[in-house]
Tab-separated table of C-alpha atoms in Angstrom:
chain	number	residue	atom	x	y	z
A	30	MET	CA	-9.097	-142.843	-82.783
A	31	ARG	CA	-12.238	-142.746	-80.703
A	32	HIS	CA	-10.445	-141.417	-77.625
A	33	LEU	CA	-9.199	-138.419	-79.588
A	34	ALA	CA	-12.714	-136.933	-79.878
A	35	ALA	CA	-12.976	-136.992	-76.059
A	36	LEU	CA	-9.824	-134.875	-75.630
A	37	PRO	CA	-9.736	-131.023	-75.756
A	38	ARG	CA	-8.472	-129.833	-79.074
A	39	ARG	CA	-5.154	-128.513	-77.706
A	40	TRP	CA	-4.327	-132.034	-76.199
A	41	ARG	CA	-5.056	-133.963	-79.409
A	42	PHE	CA	-1.828	-132.976	-81.013
A	43	ALA	CA	0.207	-134.545	-78.257
A	44	SER	CA	-2.190	-137.395	-77.575
A	45	GLU	CA	0.585	-139.945	-78.648
A	46	PRO	CA	3.578	-138.389	-76.807
A	47	PHE	CA	6.067	-141.166	-77.614
A	48	GLU	CA	5.367	-140.821	-81.274
A	49	LEU	CA	5.397	-137.048	-81.289
A	50	PHE	CA	8.613	-136.479	-79.360
A	51	LEU	CA	10.461	-139.349	-81.064
A	52	ALA	CA	9.354	-137.763	-84.356
A	53	ALA	CA	10.799	-134.407	-83.314
A	54	ALA	CA	14.036	-136.095	-82.326
A	55	ALA	CA	14.206	-138.028	-85.603
A	56	LEU	CA	13.700	-134.924	-87.572
A	57	PHE	CA	16.625	-133.269	-85.757
A	58	SER	CA	18.971	-136.308	-86.045
A	59	GLY	CA	17.986	-136.958	-89.701
A	60	LEU	CA	18.667	-133.409	-90.713
A	61	SER	CA	22.019	-133.446	-89.042
A	62	VAL	CA	23.062	-136.611	-91.045
A	63	LEU	CA	21.496	-135.275	-94.235
A	64	LEU	CA	23.464	-131.983	-94.011
A	65	GLY	CA	26.636	-133.763	-93.008
A	66	THR	CA	26.871	-132.117	-89.575
A	67	THR	CA	27.268	-135.515	-87.946
A	68	ARG	CA	28.296	-139.047	-89.096
A	69	PRO	CA	27.255	-141.926	-86.840
A	70	GLY	CA	30.241	-144.320	-86.735
A	71	SER	CA	28.242	-147.497	-86.991
A	72	LEU	CA	26.418	-146.267	-90.000
A	73	THR	CA	29.433	-144.853	-91.739
A	74	ALA	CA	31.195	-148.094	-91.276
A	75	GLN	CA	28.505	-149.957	-93.154
A	76	MET	CA	26.970	-147.537	-95.660
A	77	SER	CA	28.264	-145.462	-98.616
A	78	PRO	CA	27.938	-141.660	-98.174
A	79	VAL	CA	25.020	-141.522	-100.596
A	80	ILE	CA	23.087	-144.192	-98.723
A	81	LEU	CA	23.942	-142.472	-95.484
A	82	ARG	CA	22.434	-139.239	-96.624
A	83	THR	CA	19.439	-141.023	-98.048
A	84	TRP	CA	19.035	-142.583	-94.548
A	85	GLY	CA	19.259	-139.133	-92.967
A	86	ALA	CA	16.675	-137.748	-95.480
A	87	SER	CA	14.304	-140.652	-94.775
A	88	LEU	CA	14.633	-140.156	-91.058
A	89	SER	CA	13.850	-136.466	-91.296
A	90	VAL	CA	11.077	-136.896	-93.806
A	91	GLY	CA	9.580	-139.563	-91.426
A	92	GLY	CA	9.769	-137.197	-88.533
A	93	ALA	CA	8.135	-134.316	-90.563
A	94	LEU	CA	5.432	-136.550	-91.846
A	95	THR	CA	4.626	-137.960	-88.391
A	96	ILE	CA	4.518	-134.368	-86.781
A	97	ALA	CA	2.292	-133.210	-89.701
A	98	SER	CA	-0.017	-136.204	-89.317
A	99	ARG	CA	-0.472	-135.511	-85.641
A	100	TRP	CA	-1.277	-131.955	-86.421
A	101	LEU	CA	-3.794	-132.974	-89.039
A	102	LEU	CA	-5.362	-135.667	-86.725
A	103	ALA	CA	-5.862	-132.990	-83.973
A	104	GLY	CA	-7.912	-130.916	-86.380
A	105	ALA	CA	-9.589	-133.642	-88.440
A	106	ASP	CA	-13.323	-133.011	-88.441
A	107	THR	CA	-14.269	-135.112	-91.597
A	108	ALA	CA	-13.641	-138.653	-92.606
A	109	GLY	CA	-11.540	-137.456	-95.529
A	110	ALA	CA	-9.226	-135.386	-93.211
A	111	LEU	CA	-8.832	-138.295	-90.821
A	112	MET	CA	-7.971	-140.622	-93.739
A	113	ARG	CA	-5.381	-138.174	-95.112
A	114	ALA	CA	-3.801	-137.773	-91.620
A	115	LEU	CA	-3.703	-141.585	-91.087
A	116	ARG	CA	-2.021	-142.109	-94.436
A	117	LEU	CA	0.641	-139.581	-93.612
A	118	GLU	CA	1.189	-141.186	-90.219
A	119	GLN	CA	1.477	-144.607	-91.888
A	120	MET	CA	4.116	-143.256	-94.314
A	121	GLY	CA	6.019	-141.672	-91.466
A	122	MET	CA	5.936	-144.960	-89.522
A	123	THR	CA	7.139	-146.912	-92.485
A	124	LEU	CA	10.220	-144.660	-92.833
A	125	PHE	CA	10.899	-144.832	-89.034
A	126	ALA	CA	10.585	-148.640	-89.043
A	127	THR	CA	13.050	-148.893	-91.992
A	128	THR	CA	15.592	-146.331	-90.839
A	129	ALA	CA	15.489	-147.460	-87.116
A	130	GLY	CA	15.848	-151.066	-88.312
A	131	MET	CA	18.818	-150.230	-90.412
A	132	TYR	CA	20.419	-148.290	-87.576
A	133	ALA	CA	19.798	-151.075	-85.067
A	134	ILE	CA	21.482	-153.709	-87.294
A	135	ALA	CA	24.433	-151.375	-87.871
A	136	ILE	CA	24.815	-150.726	-84.177
A	137	ILE	CA	24.515	-154.408	-83.201
A	138	SER	CA	27.061	-155.340	-85.843
A	139	ILE	CA	29.810	-153.423	-83.957
A	140	GLY	CA	29.698	-156.056	-81.194
A	141	ARG	CA	28.948	-155.993	-77.506
A	142	ALA	CA	29.250	-152.201	-77.353
A	143	GLY	CA	26.135	-151.991	-79.432
A	144	LEU	CA	23.957	-154.160	-77.032
A	145	ALA	CA	23.126	-151.103	-74.955
A	146	ALA	CA	21.550	-148.922	-77.736
A	147	GLY	CA	20.631	-151.680	-80.212
A	148	PRO	CA	17.616	-153.199	-78.516
A	149	ILE	CA	16.051	-149.783	-77.840
A	150	ILE	CA	16.351	-148.894	-81.567
A	151	ILE	CA	15.068	-152.318	-82.609
A	152	GLY	CA	12.174	-151.832	-80.227
A	153	TRP	CA	11.416	-148.476	-81.814
A	154	SER	CA	11.650	-149.986	-85.299
A	155	ILE	CA	9.219	-152.850	-84.360
A	156	ALA	CA	6.898	-150.444	-82.628
A	157	CYS	CA	6.788	-148.167	-85.739
A	158	ALA	CA	6.152	-151.190	-88.022
A	159	VAL	CA	3.247	-152.434	-85.824
A	160	ARG	CA	1.831	-148.914	-85.662
A	161	ALA	CA	1.839	-148.738	-89.543
A	162	LEU	CA	-0.032	-152.117	-89.641
A	163	ILE	CA	-2.492	-150.852	-87.028
A	164	ILE	CA	-3.107	-147.722	-89.143
A	165	ARG	CA	-3.673	-149.883	-92.203
A	166	ALA	CA	-6.275	-151.929	-90.327
A	167	GLU	CA	-7.835	-148.752	-88.926
A	168	ARG	CA	-8.199	-147.212	-92.395
A	169	ARG	CA	-10.059	-150.223	-93.585
A	170	THR	CA	-12.689	-149.799	-90.931
A	171	LEU	CA	-13.430	-146.173	-91.954
A	172	PRO	CA	-16.377	-145.592	-94.358
A	173	PRO	CA	-15.598	-144.721	-97.930
A	174	LEU	CA	-14.941	-141.116	-98.691
A	175	ASP	CA	-17.520	-138.647	-99.792
A	176	PRO	CA	-16.557	-135.991	-102.383
A	177	GLY	CA	-17.002	-133.218	-99.741
A	178	GLY	CA	-15.315	-135.057	-96.991
B	21	MET	CA	26.053	-161.479	-98.195
B	22	ASP	CA	27.757	-158.619	-96.314
B	23	LEU	CA	25.989	-156.275	-93.952
B	24	THR	CA	26.116	-153.388	-96.379
B	25	THR	CA	24.029	-155.239	-98.856
B	26	VAL	CA	21.502	-156.281	-96.090
B	27	LEU	CA	21.176	-152.648	-94.956
B	28	SER	CA	20.760	-151.391	-98.586
B	29	ALA	CA	18.171	-154.088	-99.268
B	30	MET	CA	16.313	-153.234	-96.083
B	31	GLY	CA	16.382	-149.569	-97.003
B	32	GLY	CA	15.195	-150.350	-100.546
B	33	VAL	CA	12.248	-152.374	-99.258
B	34	GLY	CA	11.291	-149.606	-96.839
B	35	MET	CA	11.572	-147.046	-99.640
B	36	LEU	CA	9.397	-149.057	-102.006
B	37	THR	CA	6.745	-149.448	-99.343
B	38	PHE	CA	6.920	-145.769	-98.594
B	39	LEU	CA	6.516	-144.901	-102.292
B	40	GLN	CA	3.662	-147.305	-102.665
B	41	GLN	CA	1.845	-145.604	-99.765
B	42	ALA	CA	2.606	-142.169	-101.216
B	43	VAL	CA	1.166	-143.249	-104.612
B	44	GLY	CA	-1.924	-144.521	-102.722
B	45	LEU	CA	-2.392	-141.187	-100.977
B	46	TYR	CA	-1.945	-139.313	-104.353
B	47	ARG	CA	-4.429	-141.511	-106.064
B	48	GLU	CA	-7.008	-141.092	-103.230
B	49	GLU	CA	-6.600	-137.297	-103.264
B	50	ARG	CA	-6.921	-137.205	-107.033
B	51	ARG	CA	-9.958	-139.451	-106.974
B	52	LYS	CA	-11.488	-137.197	-104.321
B	53	THR	CA	-10.643	-134.089	-106.323
B	54	SER	CA	-12.133	-135.525	-109.554
B	55	ALA	CA	-15.258	-136.579	-107.728
B	56	GLU	CA	-15.634	-133.091	-106.368
B	57	ALA	CA	-15.115	-131.624	-109.842
B	58	ARG	CA	-17.663	-134.099	-111.318
B	59	ALA	CA	-20.168	-133.142	-108.625
B	60	GLN	CA	-19.603	-129.398	-109.351
B	61	ALA	CA	-19.911	-129.916	-113.053
B	62	ALA	CA	-23.070	-132.073	-112.699
B	63	ALA	CA	-24.786	-129.492	-110.445
B	64	PRO	CA	-26.051	-127.153	-113.180
B	65	VAL	CA	-27.235	-130.056	-115.310
B	66	ALA	CA	-29.067	-131.520	-112.294
B	67	GLN	CA	-30.618	-128.160	-111.541
B	68	GLN	CA	-31.701	-127.778	-115.197
B	69	SER	CA	-33.199	-131.340	-115.248
B	70	LEU	CA	-35.019	-130.480	-112.062
B	71	MET	CA	-36.426	-127.261	-113.580
B	72	MET	CA	-37.391	-129.149	-116.749
B	73	GLY	CA	-39.059	-131.817	-114.678
B	74	MET	CA	-40.939	-129.209	-112.762
B	75	ALA	CA	-41.968	-127.520	-115.962
B	76	ASP	CA	-43.079	-130.866	-117.365
B	77	GLN	CA	-45.031	-131.523	-114.286
B	78	ALA	CA	-46.622	-128.001	-114.537
B	79	THR	CA	-47.444	-128.659	-118.201
B	80	GLY	CA	-49.005	-131.984	-117.239
B	81	ILE	CA	-51.146	-130.481	-114.623
B	82	GLN	CA	-52.231	-127.753	-117.090
B	83	GLN	CA	-53.040	-130.257	-119.733
B	84	ARG	CA	-55.110	-132.220	-117.341
B	85	ALA	CA	-57.007	-129.086	-116.234
B	86	ILE	CA	-57.708	-128.192	-119.837
B	87	ALA	CA	-58.945	-131.666	-120.665
B	88	SER	CA	-61.173	-131.541	-117.598
B	89	LEU	CA	-62.593	-128.210	-118.714
B	90	GLU	CA	-63.110	-129.459	-122.175
B	91	ASP	CA	-64.989	-132.440	-120.832
B	92	GLN	CA	-67.206	-130.199	-118.704
B	93	LEU	CA	-67.852	-127.887	-121.686
B	94	GLU	CA	-68.750	-130.775	-123.891
B	95	LYS	CA	-71.088	-132.115	-121.324
B	96	ALA	CA	-72.712	-128.624	-120.837
B	97	LEU	CA	-73.070	-128.288	-124.616
B	98	ARG	CA	-74.638	-131.753	-124.901
B	99	GLU	CA	-77.085	-130.970	-122.069
B	100	ASN	CA	-77.896	-127.625	-123.649
B	101	ALA	CA	-78.561	-129.246	-126.971
B	102	LEU	CA	-80.895	-131.733	-125.333
B	103	LEU	CA	-82.645	-128.923	-123.534
B	104	ARG	CA	-82.948	-127.005	-126.840
B	105	GLN	CA	-84.390	-130.121	-128.481
B	106	ASP	CA	-86.846	-130.447	-125.586
B	107	GLN	CA	-87.731	-126.812	-125.961
B	108	ASP	CA	-88.360	-127.208	-129.647
B	109	ALA	CA	-90.460	-130.222	-129.052
B	110	LYS	CA	-92.502	-128.394	-126.510
B	111	GLU	CA	-92.967	-125.441	-128.865
B	112	ARG	CA	-94.090	-127.745	-131.646
B	113	LEU	CA	-96.537	-129.408	-129.243
B	114	ILE	CA	-97.990	-126.115	-128.120
B	115	THR	CA	-98.244	-124.964	-131.703
B	116	ARG	CA	-100.046	-128.161	-132.591
B	117	LEU	CA	-102.290	-127.707	-129.529
B	118	TYR	CA	-103.111	-124.114	-130.663
B	119	ILE	CA	-103.870	-125.271	-134.174
B	120	ARG	CA	-106.033	-128.095	-132.830
B	121	ILE	CA	-107.828	-125.672	-130.434
B	122	GLY	CA	-108.353	-123.336	-133.378
B	123	GLN	CA	-109.763	-126.184	-135.420
B	124	LEU	CA	-112.059	-127.311	-132.598
B	125	GLU	CA	-113.179	-123.671	-132.099
B	126	ASP	CA	-113.940	-123.311	-135.826
B	127	LYS	CA	-115.861	-126.570	-135.774
B	128	ALA	CA	-117.871	-125.594	-132.635
B	129	GLY	CA	-118.569	-122.170	-134.322
B	130	LYS	CA	-119.965	-123.733	-137.410
B	131	LYS	CA	-122.267	-125.918	-135.388
B	132	ASP	CA	-123.693	-122.871	-133.413
B	133	PRO	CA	-126.705	-121.223	-135.041
């Protein structure tokens, strides 16, 4: 987080572009599944409609939480605000890791056709899980909160 | 175990982790809010205690000043009493001297022709 302070305020929001734009994409994709606009074939084949909608909701909530956390991180000027933003980001990353992992398994399960997209989604899932672990380690290094912070 | 069960289990674990983190965030926010509320509630009491402490301190200074003045007054009165005793003693001595002078003059007058 130390590098954020060196950035101009307007760049802090997009200081992790992979995370931010993937979150925006996830929000869009998740909402489309949640609202029933689209039904990914690999997921529909393996999941019941209820679980599929839950998956869509989780993906969109993860996207929204990640975007919100980046916004809060950009404006965080106290330890308390930074802690809150990090917690939200960790929650978003947990949802991403789960939903992407499920999607990757479902894609790979369709056979060789899934080998093109599957590894990318698995990579995204692992990256999000590692990011969530890094945030957990990062939060532990922060000083305890003061009431006004 | 079929793939649907695996995906459901995976989703369940992710959801539980997410909920655990959400509860952690909620608890942290609540703890922070209650700490702020406690600090706000304690502020008037702390201010009152400070004022009482200052009042006690002022009373203590006043009491010490009064005690010092009492000591000085007592000392002055004691010195005054000693002076008065001295004065009385001097007056008594002078009186006795006058009496003695008178007696000597009377005696001398009787001896003169």
